[in-house]
Tab-separated table of C-alpha atoms in Angstrom:
chain	number	residue	atom	x	y	z
A	24	MET	CA	-67.646	-38.579	-72.140
A	25	ILE	CA	-68.378	-35.307	-70.545
A	26	TYR	CA	-65.698	-33.052	-68.429
A	27	VAL	CA	-66.801	-31.142	-65.909
A	28	LEU	CA	-64.763	-28.228	-64.156
A	29	ASP	CA	-65.942	-26.773	-61.310
A	30	ILE	CA	-64.173	-23.837	-60.400
A	31	ALA	CA	-64.737	-21.794	-57.195
A	32	PHE	CA	-65.724	-17.878	-57.198
A	33	PRO	CA	-65.225	-15.921	-54.739
A	34	THR	CA	-69.316	-16.043	-54.541
A	35	GLY	CA	-68.722	-19.628	-53.506
A	36	ASN	CA	-71.205	-20.122	-56.492
A	37	ASP	CA	-69.872	-23.508	-58.409
A	38	VAL	CA	-69.843	-23.452	-62.454
A	39	GLU	CA	-69.649	-26.148	-64.871
A	40	PHE	CA	-68.799	-26.664	-67.993
A	41	TYR	CA	-69.272	-29.972	-70.459
A	42	GLY	CA	-67.911	-30.783	-73.209
A	43	PHE	CA	-67.320	-28.594	-75.921
A	44	GLU	CA	-67.552	-25.723	-73.111
A	45	LEU	CA	-64.281	-26.767	-71.314
A	46	ILE	CA	-62.357	-26.308	-75.349
A	47	GLU	CA	-64.470	-22.962	-75.368
A	48	TYR	CA	-63.647	-22.256	-72.231
A	49	TYR	CA	-59.779	-22.432	-72.112
A	50	VAL	CA	-59.547	-20.686	-75.974
A	51	LYS	CA	-61.408	-18.053	-74.441
A	52	LYS	CA	-58.632	-17.732	-71.549
A	53	PHE	CA	-55.918	-18.255	-74.253
A	54	LEU	CA	-57.523	-15.041	-76.052
A	55	LEU	CA	-57.969	-13.098	-72.250
A	56	TYR	CA	-54.710	-14.048	-71.261
A	57	PHE	CA	-52.904	-12.250	-74.720
A	58	GLY	CA	-55.381	-9.965	-74.645
A	59	ASP	CA	-53.398	-6.984	-74.310
A	60	PHE	CA	-50.490	-7.836	-76.821
A	61	PRO	CA	-50.397	-6.774	-80.638
A	62	TRP	CA	-52.424	-9.221	-83.005
A	63	THR	CA	-49.489	-10.130	-84.601
A	64	ILE	CA	-47.660	-10.626	-81.448
A	65	ARG	CA	-50.339	-13.103	-80.699
A	66	LEU	CA	-50.523	-14.326	-83.699
A	67	LEU	CA	-47.020	-15.684	-83.635
A	68	TYR	CA	-47.564	-17.053	-80.185
A	69	GLY	CA	-50.114	-19.375	-82.155
A	70	LEU	CA	-48.223	-20.474	-84.525
A	71	ILE	CA	-45.760	-21.678	-82.053
A	72	ILE	CA	-48.076	-23.622	-80.293
A	73	VAL	CA	-48.861	-25.295	-83.263
A	74	CYS	CA	-45.806	-26.313	-84.673
A	75	ILE	CA	-45.372	-27.728	-81.161
A	76	ILE	CA	-48.132	-29.788	-80.982
A	77	THR	CA	-47.085	-30.468	-84.515
A	78	MET	CA	-43.533	-31.727	-84.077
A	79	LEU	CA	-44.910	-33.764	-80.922
A	80	VAL	CA	-47.275	-35.777	-83.818
A	81	LEU	CA	-44.887	-36.130	-85.972
A	82	PHE	CA	-42.246	-37.579	-83.206
A	83	PHE	CA	-45.063	-40.100	-82.324
A	84	LEU	CA	-45.509	-40.771	-85.866
A	85	PHE	CA	-41.880	-40.920	-86.350
A	86	PHE	CA	-41.321	-43.452	-83.473
A	87	ARG	CA	-44.013	-45.416	-84.159
A	88	LYS	CA	-43.517	-46.856	-87.597
A	89	GLU	CA	-39.428	-47.009	-86.339
A	90	VAL	CA	-40.610	-49.208	-83.827
A	91	GLN	CA	-42.341	-50.985	-86.339
A	92	SER	CA	-39.890	-51.126	-88.700
A	93	ARG	CA	-37.703	-52.854	-86.045
A	94	ARG	CA	-40.447	-55.073	-84.943
A	95	ALA	CA	-40.563	-56.413	-88.991
A	96	GLU	CA	-37.133	-56.967	-89.479
A	97	ARG	CA	-36.616	-59.187	-86.652
A	98	GLU	CA	-39.536	-60.901	-88.177
A	99	TYR	CA	-37.553	-61.557	-91.596
A	100	GLN	CA	-34.553	-62.223	-90.026
A	101	SER	CA	-35.974	-64.799	-88.478
A	102	ALA	CA	-38.746	-66.203	-90.773
A	103	ARG	CA	-34.694	-65.882	-92.891
A	104	GLY	CA	-32.922	-68.146	-90.669
A	105	LYS	CA	-35.336	-70.756	-90.392
A	106	LEU	CA	-36.673	-70.952	-93.681
A	107	PHE	CA	-34.536	-69.688	-96.461
A	108	ASP	CA	-32.578	-72.527	-97.175
A	109	GLY	CA	-36.123	-75.018	-97.005
A	110	PHE	CA	-37.530	-72.304	-99.617
A	111	LEU	CA	-34.892	-72.736	-101.982
A	112	LYS	CA	-34.771	-76.761	-101.830
A	113	ILE	CA	-38.983	-76.120	-103.180
A	114	LEU	CA	-38.302	-73.993	-105.526
A	115	ASP	CA	-35.230	-76.016	-106.870
A	116	SER	CA	-37.409	-79.113	-106.665
A	117	GLN	CA	-39.006	-80.518	-109.666
A	118	ASP	CA	-42.591	-81.923	-108.007
A	119	LYS	CA	-45.205	-79.867	-106.370
A	120	PRO	CA	-44.845	-78.898	-102.839
A	121	ASP	CA	-47.346	-79.974	-100.396
A	122	GLY	CA	-47.768	-79.306	-96.676
A	123	SER	CA	-45.489	-82.422	-95.510
A	124	ALA	CA	-43.152	-81.640	-98.285
A	125	LEU	CA	-42.295	-77.798	-96.898
A	126	GLU	CA	-42.092	-79.050	-93.351
A	127	ALA	CA	-39.490	-81.473	-94.509
A	128	ALA	CA	-37.527	-78.809	-96.392
A	129	CYS	CA	-37.685	-76.146	-93.774
A	130	GLY	CA	-37.385	-78.465	-90.454
A	131	VAL	CA	-39.802	-76.478	-88.764
A	132	SER	CA	-43.913	-77.488	-88.259
A	133	LEU	CA	-46.323	-75.639	-91.286
A	134	LYS	CA	-48.016	-73.864	-87.946
A	135	GLU	CA	-44.675	-72.008	-87.453
A	136	ILE	CA	-44.461	-71.320	-90.772
A	137	LEU	CA	-47.712	-69.807	-91.270
A	138	SER	CA	-47.163	-68.116	-88.005
A	139	TYR	CA	-45.456	-65.107	-89.865
A	140	LYS	CA	-47.285	-62.619	-91.229
A	141	PRO	CA	-47.489	-63.208	-95.036
A	142	LYS	CA	-45.610	-59.361	-95.863
A	143	THR	CA	-42.731	-61.382	-94.209
A	144	LEU	CA	-43.333	-64.449	-96.235
A	145	ALA	CA	-43.591	-62.889	-99.723
A	146	ARG	CA	-40.395	-60.897	-99.163
A	147	LEU	CA	-38.138	-63.952	-98.227
A	148	ILE	CA	-39.736	-65.516	-100.607
A	149	SER	CA	-39.121	-62.779	-103.174
A	150	GLU	CA	-35.424	-63.314	-101.936
A	151	THR	CA	-35.109	-66.709	-102.328
A	152	TYR	CA	-36.479	-66.822	-106.021
A	153	MET	CA	-33.622	-63.970	-106.851
A	154	GLU	CA	-31.017	-66.133	-105.431
A	155	GLN	CA	-32.807	-69.442	-107.410
A	156	ARG	CA	-32.530	-66.829	-110.387
A	157	ARG	CA	-28.864	-66.154	-109.974
A	158	ARG	CA	-28.010	-69.805	-109.677
A	159	THR	CA	-29.497	-71.221	-112.013
A	160	SER	CA	-30.913	-70.109	-115.969
A	161	THR	CA	-34.173	-72.055	-115.358
A	162	TYR	CA	-37.714	-69.769	-115.287
A	163	VAL	CA	-39.900	-72.168	-113.970
A	164	SER	CA	-40.293	-72.827	-110.667
A	165	ASN	CA	-42.706	-73.829	-107.933
A	166	THR	CA	-43.181	-70.147	-106.588
A	167	ASP	CA	-46.670	-69.961	-107.505
A	168	ALA	CA	-46.490	-73.472	-105.689
A	169	LEU	CA	-45.243	-72.034	-102.785
A	170	CYS	CA	-46.652	-68.881	-102.522
A	171	SER	CA	-50.321	-70.824	-102.276
A	172	LEU	CA	-48.974	-73.166	-99.478
A	173	ILE	CA	-48.252	-70.519	-96.868
A	174	GLY	CA	-50.489	-67.998	-97.856
A	175	VAL	CA	-48.609	-65.262	-99.922
A	176	LYS	CA	-50.943	-66.064	-103.275
A	177	THR	CA	-54.030	-65.055	-101.096
A	178	TYR	CA	-52.239	-61.709	-99.413
A	179	TYR	CA	-50.905	-60.674	-102.954
A	180	GLU	CA	-54.689	-61.085	-104.098
A	181	LYS	CA	-56.339	-59.255	-101.038
A	182	ASN	CA	-53.570	-56.322	-101.591
A	183	LEU	CA	-55.101	-55.927	-105.541
A	184	THR	CA	-58.549	-56.580	-104.675
A	185	THR	CA	-58.538	-53.930	-101.969
A	186	SER	CA	-56.002	-51.330	-104.028
A	187	LYS	CA	-53.328	-51.859	-101.628
A	188	LYS	CA	-49.557	-51.721	-101.967
A	189	VAL	CA	-50.736	-52.098	-105.632
A	190	LEU	CA	-47.337	-51.080	-107.077
A	191	ARG	CA	-45.224	-53.827	-104.882
A	192	THR	CA	-47.868	-56.168	-105.148
A	193	LEU	CA	-47.664	-56.419	-108.853
A	194	GLU	CA	-43.764	-55.932	-109.380
A	195	ASP	CA	-43.636	-59.277	-107.248
A	196	LEU	CA	-46.147	-60.886	-109.521
A	197	ALA	CA	-44.804	-60.080	-112.828
A	198	ASP	CA	-40.497	-61.126	-111.162
A	199	MET	CA	-41.702	-64.295	-109.880
A	200	HIS	CA	-44.179	-65.002	-112.808
A	201	ILE	CA	-47.248	-65.913	-110.384
A	202	PRO	CA	-50.569	-66.107	-112.418
A	203	VAL	CA	-53.524	-64.715	-110.944
A	204	ASN	CA	-57.065	-64.577	-112.229
A	205	GLU	CA	-57.656	-61.911	-114.746
A	206	GLY	CA	-60.251	-60.258	-113.030
A	207	LEU	CA	-58.045	-59.003	-110.084
A	208	LEU	CA	-56.156	-56.748	-112.580
A	209	ALA	CA	-58.945	-55.672	-114.608
A	210	VAL	CA	-58.914	-52.481	-113.023
A	211	TYR	CA	-54.959	-51.837	-113.742
A	212	LEU	CA	-55.136	-52.392	-117.426
A	213	ASN	CA	-56.045	-49.719	-118.122
A	214	HIS	CA	-54.993	-47.086	-114.847
A	215	TYR	CA	-54.412	-44.040	-115.317
A	216	ASP	CA	-50.712	-44.555	-113.805
A	217	LEU	CA	-48.473	-46.070	-116.672
A	218	SER	CA	-46.701	-48.065	-114.169
A	219	LEU	CA	-49.330	-49.818	-113.065
A	220	ARG	CA	-50.432	-50.188	-116.228
A	221	HIS	CA	-47.423	-51.757	-117.734
A	222	LEU	CA	-46.617	-54.252	-114.836
A	223	ALA	CA	-50.460	-55.158	-114.672
A	224	ARG	CA	-50.234	-56.021	-118.807
A	225	ILE	CA	-47.080	-58.096	-118.255
A	226	CYS	CA	-49.482	-59.769	-115.157
A	227	LEU	CA	-52.031	-60.910	-118.197
A	228	ILE	CA	-49.485	-62.613	-120.453
A	229	GLY	CA	-49.327	-64.794	-117.101
A	230	ALA	CA	-52.289	-64.954	-116.319
A	231	TYR	CA	-55.408	-67.014	-116.692
A	232	CYS	CA	-57.092	-65.846	-119.793
A	233	SER	CA	-58.107	-66.674	-123.279
A	234	SER	CA	-56.024	-63.593	-124.702
A	235	PRO	CA	-52.512	-62.489	-122.715
A	236	TYR	CA	-50.725	-60.425	-125.386
A	237	ARG	CA	-54.185	-58.469	-126.604
A	238	TYR	CA	-52.860	-54.802	-124.744
A	239	LEU	CA	-48.552	-56.568	-126.708
A	240	LYS	CA	-49.213	-54.008	-130.022
A	241	GLU	CA	-51.179	-50.971	-128.040
A	242	ASP	CA	-47.866	-50.852	-125.326
A	243	LEU	CA	-45.362	-51.607	-128.031
A	244	ASP	CA	-46.373	-48.672	-130.182
A	245	ASP	CA	-45.777	-46.612	-127.252
A	246	ASP	CA	-41.981	-44.925	-126.481
A	247	LEU	CA	-40.750	-47.672	-123.562
A	248	GLY	CA	-38.127	-47.738	-121.749
A	249	LEU	CA	-35.295	-50.337	-121.539
A	250	TRP	CA	-36.702	-51.589	-117.704
A	251	TYR	CA	-40.334	-52.617	-119.879
A	252	LYS	CA	-38.711	-54.091	-122.956
A	253	MET	CA	-36.341	-56.306	-119.670
A	254	MET	CA	-39.857	-57.266	-118.020
A	255	LEU	CA	-41.309	-58.160	-121.258
A	256	HIS	CA	-37.754	-60.053	-122.413
A	257	ARG	CA	-38.598	-62.028	-119.136
A	258	ALA	CA	-42.043	-62.774	-119.352
A	259	PHE	CA	-41.450	-64.285	-122.888
A	260	ALA	CA	-38.621	-66.276	-121.596
A	261	TYR	CA	-41.111	-67.449	-118.729
A	262	GLU	CA	-44.113	-68.603	-120.968
A	263	SER	CA	-42.171	-70.000	-123.313
A	264	ALA	CA	-40.396	-72.815	-120.824
A	265	LYS	CA	-43.776	-73.550	-119.818
A	266	GLU	CA	-44.777	-74.318	-124.105
A	267	HIS	CA	-47.320	-71.709	-123.759
A	268	ALA	CA	-48.297	-69.620	-126.902
A	269	MET	CA	-46.128	-67.217	-128.039
A	270	PRO	CA	-47.168	-64.037	-129.941
A	271	GLN	CA	-46.387	-63.590	-133.661
A	272	PHE	CA	-43.149	-61.626	-133.440
A	273	LEU	CA	-42.277	-60.711	-137.165
A	274	VAL	CA	-46.197	-60.023	-137.933
A	275	LEU	CA	-46.389	-58.104	-135.245
A	276	ALA	CA	-42.720	-56.276	-136.306
A	277	LYS	CA	-44.926	-55.111	-139.224
A	278	ASP	CA	-47.903	-53.731	-138.029
A	279	LEU	CA	-45.896	-51.216	-135.440
A	280	ARG	CA	-45.543	-47.702	-136.084
A	281	ASN	CA	-43.204	-47.127	-133.476
A	282	GLU	CA	-39.465	-48.285	-134.970
A	283	ASP	CA	-37.599	-49.275	-131.912
A	284	SER	CA	-40.197	-51.226	-130.894
A	285	GLY	CA	-40.388	-53.394	-134.182
A	286	ALA	CA	-36.691	-53.760	-133.779
A	287	PHE	CA	-37.276	-55.344	-130.556
A	288	MET	CA	-39.874	-57.957	-131.617
A	289	ILE	CA	-36.950	-59.080	-134.366
A	290	MET	CA	-34.405	-59.371	-131.907
A	291	GLU	CA	-36.955	-61.337	-129.968
A	292	THR	CA	-37.502	-64.196	-132.511
A	293	ALA	CA	-33.444	-65.394	-131.756
A	294	TYR	CA	-35.036	-66.836	-128.287
A	295	TRP	CA	-38.232	-66.857	-128.661
A	296	GLY	CA	-39.534	-67.334	-132.634
A	297	THR	CA	-40.687	-70.214	-134.526
A	298	ALA	CA	-37.898	-72.012	-136.899
A	299	ALA	CA	-40.316	-70.288	-139.928
A	300	GLU	CA	-39.956	-66.867	-138.761
A	301	LYS	CA	-36.398	-67.537	-138.636
A	302	ALA	CA	-36.222	-68.523	-141.260
A	303	SER	CA	-37.603	-65.497	-142.779
A	304	LEU	CA	-35.614	-62.580	-141.280
A	305	HIS	CA	-34.057	-62.600	-144.864
A	306	GLU	CA	-37.232	-60.697	-145.664
A	307	PHE	CA	-36.319	-57.824	-143.315
A	308	PHE	CA	-33.001	-56.898	-145.030
A	309	LEU	CA	-34.314	-54.510	-147.199
A	310	SER	CA	-37.099	-53.116	-144.677
A	311	PRO	CA	-38.290	-49.264	-145.267
A	312	HIS	CA	-37.316	-49.143	-141.875
A	313	ILE	CA	-33.396	-49.318	-141.021
A	314	LYS	CA	-33.688	-50.229	-137.278
A	315	TYR	CA	-35.792	-53.809	-138.734
A	316	ARG	CA	-32.705	-53.860	-141.106
A	317	LYS	CA	-29.765	-54.149	-138.254
A	318	ALA	CA	-32.094	-56.059	-135.982
A	319	ALA	CA	-32.592	-58.865	-138.777
A	320	ILE	CA	-29.364	-59.098	-139.699
A	321	GLN	CA	-27.658	-58.914	-136.267
A	322	VAL	CA	-30.575	-61.741	-135.408
A	323	ALA	CA	-29.326	-64.245	-138.484
A	324	ALA	CA	-25.558	-63.590	-137.049
A	325	LEU	CA	-27.220	-64.895	-133.697
A	326	LEU	CA	-28.359	-67.532	-134.947
A	327	GLY	CA	-25.754	-68.747	-137.147
A	328	ASP	CA	-28.396	-69.282	-140.140
A	329	THR	CA	-26.071	-69.420	-143.275
A	330	SER	CA	-28.745	-70.243	-145.421
A	331	GLN	CA	-29.163	-66.270	-144.961
A	332	GLU	CA	-26.270	-65.540	-145.660
A	333	GLN	CA	-26.429	-65.232	-149.205
A	334	SER	CA	-29.295	-62.850	-149.247
A	335	ALA	CA	-27.372	-60.007	-147.084
A	336	ILE	CA	-24.658	-60.137	-149.343
A	337	ASP	CA	-26.698	-59.791	-152.301
A	338	SER	CA	-28.455	-56.621	-150.004
A	339	TYR	CA	-25.141	-54.973	-149.349
A	340	TRP	CA	-24.829	-52.437	-151.795
A	341	GLN	CA	-28.321	-51.402	-151.648
A	342	GLN	CA	-27.738	-50.923	-147.752
A	343	PRO	CA	-26.285	-47.525	-145.687
A	344	GLU	CA	-23.070	-47.626	-144.818
A	345	GLU	CA	-24.179	-48.407	-141.097
A	346	ILE	CA	-25.837	-51.420	-142.583
A	347	MET	CA	-22.854	-52.558	-144.471
A	348	HIS	CA	-21.440	-52.793	-141.004
A	349	GLU	CA	-23.347	-55.350	-139.768
A	350	VAL	CA	-23.647	-57.530	-142.596
A	351	LEU	CA	-19.584	-57.287	-143.466
A	352	LYS	CA	-19.812	-58.231	-139.232
A	353	MET	CA	-22.425	-60.979	-140.561
A	354	VAL	CA	-20.813	-62.640	-143.008
A	355	ARG	CA	-17.550	-63.087	-140.153
A	356	ALA	CA	-19.777	-64.203	-137.637
A	357	LEU	CA	-20.763	-66.778	-139.934
A	358	ASN	CA	-17.539	-67.807	-141.509
A	359	SER	CA	-18.743	-70.356	-143.849
A	360	GLY	CA	-15.373	-69.467	-146.049
A	361	LYS	CA	-17.098	-69.120	-148.888
A	362	HIS	CA	-17.122	-64.978	-149.428
A	363	THR	CA	-13.470	-64.273	-149.173
A	364	SER	CA	-13.969	-62.702	-152.221
A	365	PHE	CA	-17.305	-60.138	-150.683
A	366	PHE	CA	-14.379	-58.934	-148.469
A	367	VAL	CA	-11.944	-58.091	-150.855
A	368	ASP	CA	-14.621	-55.788	-152.879
A	369	ALA	CA	-16.051	-54.212	-149.716
A	370	TYR	CA	-12.576	-53.110	-148.853
A	371	THR	CA	-11.612	-52.001	-152.654
A	372	LYS	CA	-14.980	-50.450	-153.827
A	373	ALA	CA	-15.649	-48.826	-149.898
A	374	THR	CA	-16.011	-45.144	-149.874
A	375	SER	CA	-15.251	-44.828	-146.078
A	376	GLU	CA	-11.855	-45.094	-144.128
A	377	GLN	CA	-14.266	-46.657	-141.314
A	378	THR	CA	-15.698	-49.274	-144.049
A	379	ARG	CA	-12.245	-50.004	-145.406
A	380	GLU	CA	-11.063	-50.970	-141.853
A	381	ILE	CA	-13.921	-53.158	-140.525
A	382	ALA	CA	-14.076	-55.045	-144.355
A	383	LEU	CA	-10.020	-55.464	-143.673
A	384	THR	CA	-10.637	-56.393	-139.733
A	385	CYS	CA	-13.418	-59.860	-140.948
A	386	LEU	CA	-10.498	-60.531	-143.666
A	387	TYR	CA	-8.037	-60.947	-141.710
A	388	THR	CA	-10.119	-62.958	-138.805
A	389	TYR	CA	-12.225	-65.239	-141.614
A	390	GLY	CA	-10.246	-68.169	-141.826
A	391	LYS	CA	-7.041	-69.385	-143.149
A	392	ASP	CA	-8.251	-68.404	-146.699
A	393	GLY	CA	-9.003	-64.979	-145.466
A	394	ARG	CA	-6.029	-64.545	-143.155
A	395	ARG	CA	-3.816	-65.567	-146.699
A	396	THR	CA	-5.498	-62.697	-149.157
A	397	PHE	CA	-5.310	-60.189	-146.242
A	398	GLU	CA	-1.330	-61.108	-146.682
A	399	LEU	CA	-1.151	-60.978	-150.564
A	400	LEU	CA	-3.334	-57.802	-150.088
A	401	ARG	CA	-0.671	-56.515	-148.107
A	402	ASN	CA	2.090	-57.999	-150.030
A	403	GLU	CA	1.614	-57.257	-153.638
A	404	PHE	CA	-1.366	-54.969	-154.607
A	405	ILE	CA	-1.714	-52.247	-151.817
A	406	LYS	CA	0.175	-49.146	-153.065
A	407	SER	CA	-1.027	-46.752	-150.530
A	408	ASN	CA	1.342	-46.312	-147.705
A	409	ASP	CA	-2.138	-44.828	-145.927
A	410	ASP	CA	-3.831	-48.623	-146.177
A	411	ARG	CA	-0.756	-50.302	-145.654
A	412	THR	CA	-0.346	-48.358	-142.334
A	413	LEU	CA	-4.083	-49.772	-141.409
A	414	MET	CA	-3.371	-53.410	-142.211
A	415	ASP	CA	-0.561	-53.299	-140.126
A	416	GLN	CA	-2.335	-51.681	-136.853
A	417	ILE	CA	-4.668	-54.464	-137.834
A	418	ASP	CA	-2.514	-56.870	-137.379
A	419	SER	CA	-0.525	-55.637	-134.305
A	420	ALA	CA	-4.085	-55.715	-132.650
A	421	ALA	CA	-5.036	-59.488	-133.475
A	422	LEU	CA	-1.277	-60.086	-132.191
A	423	LEU	CA	-1.879	-58.005	-128.943
A	424	ASN	CA	-5.348	-60.040	-128.713
A	425	GLN	CA	-3.573	-63.212	-129.121
A	426	MET	CA	-0.930	-62.675	-125.975
A	427	ARG	CA	-4.033	-61.649	-123.509
A	428	VAL	CA	-5.688	-64.850	-124.566
A	429	ILE	CA	-2.707	-66.360	-123.669
């Protein structure tokens, strides 16, 4: 495009400006207009003009963004009103949906569903899935099939291919357990951004690949936050529900350098470990890692495994005080009724007030025999006023708890 400016001079001659000559003319005119001012004044005027132009541009961008946000929100609310209940039925269904089933559930045609943007449908499916998870404990749903049917999965795959909205895409894939091809994740499996790398590796666990856990040891040896462990727990839950291969939790725990991660893997055994793994928890009762001991004892108590009770009792006097408390709580939780004397020994030989208190509290609630032994100690054998006061406090606290339940 050529801009032409005709200027009439007193001589009657016309001067024509073409292209950038027009801009050059106004720049020179501006400089000439302020030519008599000091350079500082000219600089300030220039900055003011630049600021005005910048504010106008920013206002335009903000206004356009606001319009786009309002339009997207209206579209989402429209989609939610028409499709939310239908999507929820599809996710709850035991059968894989097809186009006719989706139309029947939503009460609208597939063409009308596809008229919404994939971004809008992706947001709606994500919220629908969260609602389903609040109502049921199942991890398996028709999320993958639904996303494939209405083009949302294609939208996610395109985002990964073009590196657009990668973080949100990986979050949705990990949250809803949507499997994708390993090749789409390859770029992000060793990404410099820690969040993207961890998310991609969690997505890999549910992806179409032959070695889903190959990065697990590397990640667990890092200092992991609670978020990653929660996401990993959910990934294990989904793989277990789909009856897919699970990692060897205890073998992996032994190989890890990070003690916190090793304890986490031992705790995961309670939920997803094999029967053989659960039966071998006693091997960790005297582990060199204190956190491994604590985790193994807690898992045995959680599983109610009385076959490992004696191993915990045998290890009691070799434990630090913190783990002694866990052993006492484990024996109380198993409540087999066979180890009343263990609590008495733990009380009489304890070297700290806290251990005596825990031992007596466990004895008090250890069935009828435990309660009878508790009263016998209080009435006939306890000579110390401090210990008698402690037992009275335990008895009073138990009575108050009973009254609260009533």
